[in-house]
mmCIF file of C-alpha atoms in Angstrom:
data_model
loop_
_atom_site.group_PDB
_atom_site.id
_atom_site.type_symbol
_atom_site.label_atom_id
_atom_site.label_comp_id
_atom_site.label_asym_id
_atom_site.label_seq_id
_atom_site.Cartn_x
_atom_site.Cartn_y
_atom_site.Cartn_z
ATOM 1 C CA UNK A 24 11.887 -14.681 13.112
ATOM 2 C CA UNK A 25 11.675 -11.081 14.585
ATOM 3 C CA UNK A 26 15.219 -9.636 15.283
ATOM 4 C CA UNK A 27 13.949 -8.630 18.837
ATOM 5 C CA UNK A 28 13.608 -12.966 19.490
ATOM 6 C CA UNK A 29 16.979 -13.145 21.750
ATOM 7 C CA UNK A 30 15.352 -11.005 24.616
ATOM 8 C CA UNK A 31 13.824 -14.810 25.253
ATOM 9 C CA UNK A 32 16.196 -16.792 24.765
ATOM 10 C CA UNK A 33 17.360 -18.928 27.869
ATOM 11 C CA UNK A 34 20.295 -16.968 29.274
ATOM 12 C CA UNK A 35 17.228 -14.336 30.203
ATOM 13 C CA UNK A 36 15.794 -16.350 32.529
ATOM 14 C CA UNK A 37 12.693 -16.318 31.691
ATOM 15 C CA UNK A 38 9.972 -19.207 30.996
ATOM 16 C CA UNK A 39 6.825 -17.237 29.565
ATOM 17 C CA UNK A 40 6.352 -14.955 27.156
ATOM 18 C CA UNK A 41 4.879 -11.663 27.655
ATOM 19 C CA UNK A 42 2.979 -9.181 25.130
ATOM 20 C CA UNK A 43 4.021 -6.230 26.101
ATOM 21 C CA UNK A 44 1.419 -3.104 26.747
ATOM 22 C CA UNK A 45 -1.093 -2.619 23.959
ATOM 23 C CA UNK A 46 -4.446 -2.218 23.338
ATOM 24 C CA UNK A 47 -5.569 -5.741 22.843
ATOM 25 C CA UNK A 48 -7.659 -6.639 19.883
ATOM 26 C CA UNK A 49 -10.376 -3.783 18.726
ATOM 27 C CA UNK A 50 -12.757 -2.087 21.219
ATOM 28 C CA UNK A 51 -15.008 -0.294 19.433
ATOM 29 C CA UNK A 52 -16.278 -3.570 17.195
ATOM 30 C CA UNK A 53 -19.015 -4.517 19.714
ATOM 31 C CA UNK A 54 -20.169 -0.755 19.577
ATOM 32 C CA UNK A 55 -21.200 -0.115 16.116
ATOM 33 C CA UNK A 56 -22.995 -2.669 13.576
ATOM 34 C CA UNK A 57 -22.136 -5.214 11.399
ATOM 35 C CA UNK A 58 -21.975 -7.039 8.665
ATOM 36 C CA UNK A 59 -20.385 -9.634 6.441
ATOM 37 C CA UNK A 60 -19.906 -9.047 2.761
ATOM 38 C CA UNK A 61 -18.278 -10.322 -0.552
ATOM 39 C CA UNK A 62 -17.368 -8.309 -3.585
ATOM 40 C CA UNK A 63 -15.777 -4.505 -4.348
ATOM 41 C CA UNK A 64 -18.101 -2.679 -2.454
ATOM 42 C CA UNK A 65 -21.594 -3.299 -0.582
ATOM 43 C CA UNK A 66 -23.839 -1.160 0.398
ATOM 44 C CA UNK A 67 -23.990 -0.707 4.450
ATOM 45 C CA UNK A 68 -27.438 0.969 4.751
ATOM 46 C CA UNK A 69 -30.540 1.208 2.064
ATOM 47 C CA UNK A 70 -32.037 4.724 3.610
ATOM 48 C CA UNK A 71 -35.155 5.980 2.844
ATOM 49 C CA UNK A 72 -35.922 9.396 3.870
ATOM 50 C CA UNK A 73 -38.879 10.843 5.575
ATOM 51 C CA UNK A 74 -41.917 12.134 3.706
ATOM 52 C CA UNK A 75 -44.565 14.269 5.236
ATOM 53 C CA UNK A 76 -48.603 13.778 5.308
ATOM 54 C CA UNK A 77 -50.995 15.971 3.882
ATOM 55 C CA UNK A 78 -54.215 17.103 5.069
ATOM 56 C CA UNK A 79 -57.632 15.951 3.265
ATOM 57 C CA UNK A 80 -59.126 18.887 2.497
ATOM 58 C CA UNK A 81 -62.244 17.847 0.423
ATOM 59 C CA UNK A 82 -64.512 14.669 -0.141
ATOM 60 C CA UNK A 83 -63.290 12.236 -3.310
ATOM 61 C CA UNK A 84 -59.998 14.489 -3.853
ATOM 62 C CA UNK A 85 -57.097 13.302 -5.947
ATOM 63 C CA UNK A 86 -54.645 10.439 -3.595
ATOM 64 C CA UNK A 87 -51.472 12.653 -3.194
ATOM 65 C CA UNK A 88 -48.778 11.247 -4.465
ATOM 66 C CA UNK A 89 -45.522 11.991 -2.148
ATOM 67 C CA UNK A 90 -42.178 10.427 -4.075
ATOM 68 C CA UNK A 91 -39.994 9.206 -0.910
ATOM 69 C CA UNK A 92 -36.220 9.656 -1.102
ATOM 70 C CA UNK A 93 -33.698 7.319 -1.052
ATOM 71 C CA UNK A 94 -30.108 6.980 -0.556
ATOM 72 C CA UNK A 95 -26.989 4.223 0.642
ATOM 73 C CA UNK A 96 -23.920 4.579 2.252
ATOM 74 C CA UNK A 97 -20.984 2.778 1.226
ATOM 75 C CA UNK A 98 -18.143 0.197 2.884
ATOM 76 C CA UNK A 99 -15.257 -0.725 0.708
ATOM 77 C CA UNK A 100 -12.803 -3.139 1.712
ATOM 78 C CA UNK A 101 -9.403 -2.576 3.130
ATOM 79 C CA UNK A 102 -6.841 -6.072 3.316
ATOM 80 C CA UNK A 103 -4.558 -6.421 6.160
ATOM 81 C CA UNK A 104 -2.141 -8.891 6.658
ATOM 82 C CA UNK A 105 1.028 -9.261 9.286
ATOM 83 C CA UNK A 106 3.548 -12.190 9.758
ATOM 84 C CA UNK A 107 7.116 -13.846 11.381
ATOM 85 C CA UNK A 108 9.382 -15.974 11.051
ATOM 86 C CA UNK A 109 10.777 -18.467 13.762
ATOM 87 C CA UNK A 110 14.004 -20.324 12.746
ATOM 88 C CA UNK A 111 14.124 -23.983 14.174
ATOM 89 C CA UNK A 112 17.621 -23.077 15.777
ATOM 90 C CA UNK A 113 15.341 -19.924 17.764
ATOM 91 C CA UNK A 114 13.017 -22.999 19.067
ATOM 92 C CA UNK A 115 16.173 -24.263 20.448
ATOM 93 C CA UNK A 116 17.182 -21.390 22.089
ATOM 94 C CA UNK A 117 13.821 -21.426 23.675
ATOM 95 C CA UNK A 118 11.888 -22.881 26.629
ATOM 96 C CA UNK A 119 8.545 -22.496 24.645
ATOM 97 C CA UNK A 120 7.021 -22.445 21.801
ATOM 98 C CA UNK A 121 6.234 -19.149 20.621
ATOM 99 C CA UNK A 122 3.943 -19.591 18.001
ATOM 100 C CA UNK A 123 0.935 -19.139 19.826
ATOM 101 C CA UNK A 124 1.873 -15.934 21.409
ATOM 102 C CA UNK A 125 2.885 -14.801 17.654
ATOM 103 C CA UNK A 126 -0.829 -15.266 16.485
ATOM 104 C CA UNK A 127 -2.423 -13.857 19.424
ATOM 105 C CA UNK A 128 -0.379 -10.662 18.969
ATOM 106 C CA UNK A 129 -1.073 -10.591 15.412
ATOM 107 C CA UNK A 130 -4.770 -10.458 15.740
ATOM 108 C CA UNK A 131 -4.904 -7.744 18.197
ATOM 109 C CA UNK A 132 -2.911 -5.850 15.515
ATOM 110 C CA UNK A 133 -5.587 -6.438 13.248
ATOM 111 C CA UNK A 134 -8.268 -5.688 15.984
ATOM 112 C CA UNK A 135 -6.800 -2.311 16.034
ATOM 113 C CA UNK A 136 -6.831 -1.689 12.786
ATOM 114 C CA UNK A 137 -10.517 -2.370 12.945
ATOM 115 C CA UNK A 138 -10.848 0.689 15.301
ATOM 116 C CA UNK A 139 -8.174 2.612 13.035
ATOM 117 C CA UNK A 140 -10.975 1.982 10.230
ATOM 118 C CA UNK A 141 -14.183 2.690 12.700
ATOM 119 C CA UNK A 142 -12.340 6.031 14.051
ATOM 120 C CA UNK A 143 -10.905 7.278 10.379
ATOM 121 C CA UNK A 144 -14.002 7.024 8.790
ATOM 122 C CA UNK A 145 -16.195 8.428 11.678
ATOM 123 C CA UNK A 146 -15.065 11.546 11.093
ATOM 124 C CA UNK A 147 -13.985 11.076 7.305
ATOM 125 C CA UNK A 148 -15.791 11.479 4.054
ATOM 126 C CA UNK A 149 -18.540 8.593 3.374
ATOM 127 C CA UNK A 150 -19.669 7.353 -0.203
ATOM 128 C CA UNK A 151 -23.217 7.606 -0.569
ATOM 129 C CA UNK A 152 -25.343 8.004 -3.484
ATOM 130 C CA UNK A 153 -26.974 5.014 -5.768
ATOM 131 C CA UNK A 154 -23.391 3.529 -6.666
ATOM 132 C CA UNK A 155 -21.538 4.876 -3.889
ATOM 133 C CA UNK A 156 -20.264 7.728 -6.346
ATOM 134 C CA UNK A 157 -21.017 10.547 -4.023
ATOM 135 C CA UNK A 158 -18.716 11.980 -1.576
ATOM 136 C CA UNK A 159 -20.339 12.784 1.901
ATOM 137 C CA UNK A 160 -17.626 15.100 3.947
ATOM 138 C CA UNK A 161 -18.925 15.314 7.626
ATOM 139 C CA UNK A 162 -21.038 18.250 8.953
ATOM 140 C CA UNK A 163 -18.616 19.996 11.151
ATOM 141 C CA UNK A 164 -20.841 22.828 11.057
ATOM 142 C CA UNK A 165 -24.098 20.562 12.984
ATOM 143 C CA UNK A 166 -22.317 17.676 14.516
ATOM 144 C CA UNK A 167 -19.285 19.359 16.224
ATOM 145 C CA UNK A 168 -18.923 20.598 19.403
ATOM 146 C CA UNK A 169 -15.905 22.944 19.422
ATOM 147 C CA UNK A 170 -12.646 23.195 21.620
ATOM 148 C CA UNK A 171 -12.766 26.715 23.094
ATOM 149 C CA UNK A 172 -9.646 26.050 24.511
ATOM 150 C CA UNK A 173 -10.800 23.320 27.376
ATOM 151 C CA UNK A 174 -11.004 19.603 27.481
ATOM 152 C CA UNK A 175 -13.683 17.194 27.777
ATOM 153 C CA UNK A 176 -16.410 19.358 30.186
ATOM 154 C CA UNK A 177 -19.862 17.938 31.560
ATOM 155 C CA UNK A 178 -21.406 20.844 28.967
ATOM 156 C CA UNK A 179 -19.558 19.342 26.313
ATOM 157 C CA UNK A 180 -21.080 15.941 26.814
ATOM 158 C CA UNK A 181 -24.737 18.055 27.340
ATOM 159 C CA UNK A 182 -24.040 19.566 23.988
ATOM 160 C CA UNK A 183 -23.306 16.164 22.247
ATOM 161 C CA UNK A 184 -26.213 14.537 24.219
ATOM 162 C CA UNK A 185 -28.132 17.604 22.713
ATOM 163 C CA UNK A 186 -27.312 17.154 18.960
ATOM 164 C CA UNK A 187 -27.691 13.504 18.963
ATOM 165 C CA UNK A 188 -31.492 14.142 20.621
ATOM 166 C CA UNK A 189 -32.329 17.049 18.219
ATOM 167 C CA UNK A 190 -31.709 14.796 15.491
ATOM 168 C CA UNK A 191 -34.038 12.598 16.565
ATOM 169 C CA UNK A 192 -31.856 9.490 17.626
ATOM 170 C CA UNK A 193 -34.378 7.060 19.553
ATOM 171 C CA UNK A 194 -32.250 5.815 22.400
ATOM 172 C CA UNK A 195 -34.991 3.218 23.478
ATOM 173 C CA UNK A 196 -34.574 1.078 20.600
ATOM 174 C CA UNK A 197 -29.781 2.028 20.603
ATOM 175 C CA UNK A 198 -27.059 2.800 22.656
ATOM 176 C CA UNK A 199 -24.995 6.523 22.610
ATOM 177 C CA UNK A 200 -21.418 5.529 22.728
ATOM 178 C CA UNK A 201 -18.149 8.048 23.872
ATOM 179 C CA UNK A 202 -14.673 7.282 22.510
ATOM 180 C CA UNK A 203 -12.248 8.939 25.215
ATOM 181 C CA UNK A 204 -8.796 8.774 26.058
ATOM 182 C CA UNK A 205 -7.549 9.001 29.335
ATOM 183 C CA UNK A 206 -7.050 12.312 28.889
ATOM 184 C CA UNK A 207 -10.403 13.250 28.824
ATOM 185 C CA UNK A 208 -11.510 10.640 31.524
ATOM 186 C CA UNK A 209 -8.991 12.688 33.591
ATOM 187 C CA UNK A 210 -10.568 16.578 32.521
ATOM 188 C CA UNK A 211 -13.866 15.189 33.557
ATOM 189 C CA UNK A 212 -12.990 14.915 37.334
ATOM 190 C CA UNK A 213 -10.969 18.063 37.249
ATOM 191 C CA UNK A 214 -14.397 20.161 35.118
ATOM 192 C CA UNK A 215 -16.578 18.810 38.329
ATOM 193 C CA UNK A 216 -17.226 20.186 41.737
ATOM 194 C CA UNK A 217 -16.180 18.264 44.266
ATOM 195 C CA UNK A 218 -19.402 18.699 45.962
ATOM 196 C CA UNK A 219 -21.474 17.785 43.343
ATOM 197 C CA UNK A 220 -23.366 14.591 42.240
ATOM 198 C CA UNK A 221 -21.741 14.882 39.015
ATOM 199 C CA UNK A 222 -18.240 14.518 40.414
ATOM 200 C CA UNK A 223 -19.637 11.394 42.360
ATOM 201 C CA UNK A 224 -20.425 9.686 39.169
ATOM 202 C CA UNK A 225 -17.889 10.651 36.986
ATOM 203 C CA UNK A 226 -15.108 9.284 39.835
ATOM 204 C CA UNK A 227 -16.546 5.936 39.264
ATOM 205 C CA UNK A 228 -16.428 6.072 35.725
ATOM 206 C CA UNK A 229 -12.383 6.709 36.154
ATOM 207 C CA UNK A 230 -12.270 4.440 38.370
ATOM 208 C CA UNK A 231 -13.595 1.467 36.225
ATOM 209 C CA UNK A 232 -16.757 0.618 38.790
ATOM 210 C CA UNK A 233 -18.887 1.738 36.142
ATOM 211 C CA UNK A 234 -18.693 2.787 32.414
ATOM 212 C CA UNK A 235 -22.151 4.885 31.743
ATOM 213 C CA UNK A 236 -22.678 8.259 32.633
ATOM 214 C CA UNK A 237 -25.341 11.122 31.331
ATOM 215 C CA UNK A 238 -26.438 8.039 28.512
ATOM 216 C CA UNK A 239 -23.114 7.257 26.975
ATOM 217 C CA UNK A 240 -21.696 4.350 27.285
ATOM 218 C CA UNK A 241 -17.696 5.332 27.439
ATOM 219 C CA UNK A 242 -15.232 3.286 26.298
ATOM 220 C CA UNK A 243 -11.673 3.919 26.403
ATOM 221 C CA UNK A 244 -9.189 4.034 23.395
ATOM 222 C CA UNK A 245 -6.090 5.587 23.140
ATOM 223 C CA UNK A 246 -5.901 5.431 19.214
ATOM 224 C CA UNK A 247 -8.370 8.744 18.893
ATOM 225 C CA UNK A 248 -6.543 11.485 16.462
ATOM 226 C CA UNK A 249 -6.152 15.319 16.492
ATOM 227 C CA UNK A 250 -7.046 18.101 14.307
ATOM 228 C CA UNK A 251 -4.754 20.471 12.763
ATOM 229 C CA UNK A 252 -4.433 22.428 16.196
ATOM 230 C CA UNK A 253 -4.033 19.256 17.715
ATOM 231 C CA UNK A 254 -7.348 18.737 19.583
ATOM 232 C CA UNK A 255 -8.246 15.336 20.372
ATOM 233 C CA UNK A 256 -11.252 14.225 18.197
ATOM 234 C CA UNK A 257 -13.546 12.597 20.779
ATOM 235 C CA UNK A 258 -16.284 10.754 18.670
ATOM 236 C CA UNK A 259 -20.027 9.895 20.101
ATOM 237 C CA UNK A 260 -22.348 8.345 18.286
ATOM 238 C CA UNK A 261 -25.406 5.781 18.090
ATOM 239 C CA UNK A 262 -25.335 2.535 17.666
ATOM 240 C CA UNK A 263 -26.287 2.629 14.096
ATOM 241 C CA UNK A 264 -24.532 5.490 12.911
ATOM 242 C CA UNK A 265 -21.503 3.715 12.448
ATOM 243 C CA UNK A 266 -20.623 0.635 10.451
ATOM 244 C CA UNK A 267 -18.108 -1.986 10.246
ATOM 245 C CA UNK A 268 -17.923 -4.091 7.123
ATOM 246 C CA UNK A 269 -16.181 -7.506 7.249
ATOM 247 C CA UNK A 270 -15.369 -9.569 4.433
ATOM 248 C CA UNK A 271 -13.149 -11.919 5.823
ATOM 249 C CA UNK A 272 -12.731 -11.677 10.017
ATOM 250 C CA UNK A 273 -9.230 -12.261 11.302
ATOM 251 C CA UNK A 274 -7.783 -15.452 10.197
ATOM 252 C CA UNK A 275 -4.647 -16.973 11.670
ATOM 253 C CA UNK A 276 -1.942 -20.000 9.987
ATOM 254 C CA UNK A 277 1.315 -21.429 10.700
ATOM 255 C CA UNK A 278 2.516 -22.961 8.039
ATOM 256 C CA UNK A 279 6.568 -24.489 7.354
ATOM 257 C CA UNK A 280 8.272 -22.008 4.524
ATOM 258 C CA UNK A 281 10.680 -24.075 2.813
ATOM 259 C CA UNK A 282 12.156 -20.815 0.737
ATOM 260 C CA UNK A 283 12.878 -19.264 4.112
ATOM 261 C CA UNK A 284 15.116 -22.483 5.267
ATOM 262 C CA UNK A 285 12.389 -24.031 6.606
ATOM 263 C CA UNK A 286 11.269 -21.238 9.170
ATOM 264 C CA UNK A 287 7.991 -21.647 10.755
ATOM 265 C CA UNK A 288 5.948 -18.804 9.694
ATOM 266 C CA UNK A 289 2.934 -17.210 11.770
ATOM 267 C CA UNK A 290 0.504 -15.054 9.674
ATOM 268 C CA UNK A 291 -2.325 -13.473 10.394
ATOM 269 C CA UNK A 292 -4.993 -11.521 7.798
ATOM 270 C CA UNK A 293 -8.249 -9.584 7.231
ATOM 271 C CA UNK A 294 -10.434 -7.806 5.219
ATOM 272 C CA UNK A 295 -12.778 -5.036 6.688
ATOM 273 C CA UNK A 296 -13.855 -1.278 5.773
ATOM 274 C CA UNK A 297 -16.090 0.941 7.652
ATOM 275 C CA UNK A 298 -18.515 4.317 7.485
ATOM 276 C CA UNK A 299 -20.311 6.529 8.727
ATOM 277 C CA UNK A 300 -23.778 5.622 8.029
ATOM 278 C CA UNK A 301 -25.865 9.008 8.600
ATOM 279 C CA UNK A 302 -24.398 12.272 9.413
ATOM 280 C CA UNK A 303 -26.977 13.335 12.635
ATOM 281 C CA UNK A 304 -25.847 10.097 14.138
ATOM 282 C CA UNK A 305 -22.133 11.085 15.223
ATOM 283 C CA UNK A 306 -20.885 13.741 17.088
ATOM 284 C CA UNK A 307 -17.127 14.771 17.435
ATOM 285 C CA UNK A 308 -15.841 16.649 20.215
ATOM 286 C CA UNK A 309 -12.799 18.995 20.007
ATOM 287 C CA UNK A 310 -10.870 18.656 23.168
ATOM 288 C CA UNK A 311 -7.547 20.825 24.047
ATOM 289 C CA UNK A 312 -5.024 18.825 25.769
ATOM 290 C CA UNK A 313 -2.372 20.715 28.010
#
């Protein structure tokens, strides 16, 4: 069993066990799509580019023939696994169980390792090509907006807005979606006017009453990485630009180990990848933090 077990033991006093702060399970998963998968590799997306229509410029002319390109992202699969002991004398020791509380801290380890997957590969290098052969590094030079040495701004979010728009992402049919810290939550109120209708609505969005503003949908997630001059790397993106692969979802057993004395073990696994599935459909923003 973990070495930490004998802060609940009885002579603590306490009846209940209690996971301690943590982001709890993955929150990005219901924000980008899915699918399940067996195999080495899958393809996430089939594209097929656009082609362009020609005029008819005289009776009974030859049918233009206009060859339409195609290409596929890639997912690969990533295994996770975690697990614990707990010795029968710890049980003893006890005034619960805590098996239960083992596997549901387990799985949000592996829920945030989902987002750890969805946020590396965002940003990262995506296989494309035919057999997933081809190396796809993301456009930093069309689909970033940069720091200049200020946090997340209400023109930053215009320019993301802006690039996602311009590259003709149909938010009728998707959602735009904003991974922020609290950080940036925090710059927004302090980049506003107080006397104007933007600082209105970007108050309730700190304050949880509502989690929308200028057409993102923001959710909050403290696991977002930095550059190399330690910028935050807030991502925004559409629905379909980014991709979670799952080839076996989180899976939970408890099982008796008879090599380990006869320790009740708690283990938890899955098997996931994700990527970026076109490069106009994801945005990062640069964002200095004082």
């Amino acid at each position: 069993m973990s070495f930490e077990v004998n802060t609940a033991f009885v002579q603590q006093y306490t009846t209940n066990l209690e996971l301690l702060l943590q982001q709890r399970g993955s929150k990005l998963r219901p924000y980008v799509s899915q699918s399940s998968y067996t195999g080495k590799a899958a393809k996430a997306v089939e594209q097929i580019g656009q082609v362009a229509a020609q005029k008819r410029l005289s009776r009974h002319s030859d049918t233009p023939l206009i060859s339409t390109p195609h290409d596929a992202r890639w997912v690969f699969p990533v295994d996770y696994e975690v697990a614990d002991l707990i010795d029968d004398q710890d049980k003893l020791r006890m005034l619960i169980n805590p098996q239960s509380s083992y596997a549901i801290n387990q799985a949000m380890a592996l829920g945030r390792a989902m987002d750890d997957e969805i946020i590396m590969q965002a940003l990262g290098t995506s296989k494309t090509g035919e057999n997933g052969t081809t190396s796809t590094a993301f456009d930093t030079s069309n689909q970033q907006v940069p720091a200049v040495a200020t946090g997340l701004t209400i023109d930053k979010l215009r320019q993301a807005k802006e690039i996602l728009l311009s590259n003709e992402v149909d938010t009728s049919v998707e959602g735009m979606y904003m991974a922020v810290t609290a950080k940036q939550l925090t710059d927004l109120l302090e980049s506003t006017d107080v006397t104007s209708a933007d600082f209105n609505s970007v108050k309730t969005l700190v304050q949880g009453d509502v989690d929308t503003f200028m057409g993102f949908k923001f959710i909050h997630c403290e696991r977002l990485g930095v550059d190399g001059s330690s910028a935050r790397r807030v991502i925004a993106w559409a629905q379909s630009g980014l991709h979670l692969g799952v080839w076996k979802d989180v899976s939970t057993q408890v099982s008796e180990r008879a090599d380990k004395s006869y320790a009740t073990q708690v283990y938890a696994c899955s098997t996931f990848g994700a990527t970026r599935t076109e490069e106009g459909k994801v945005v990062e923003i640069l964002c200095t933090e004082s």
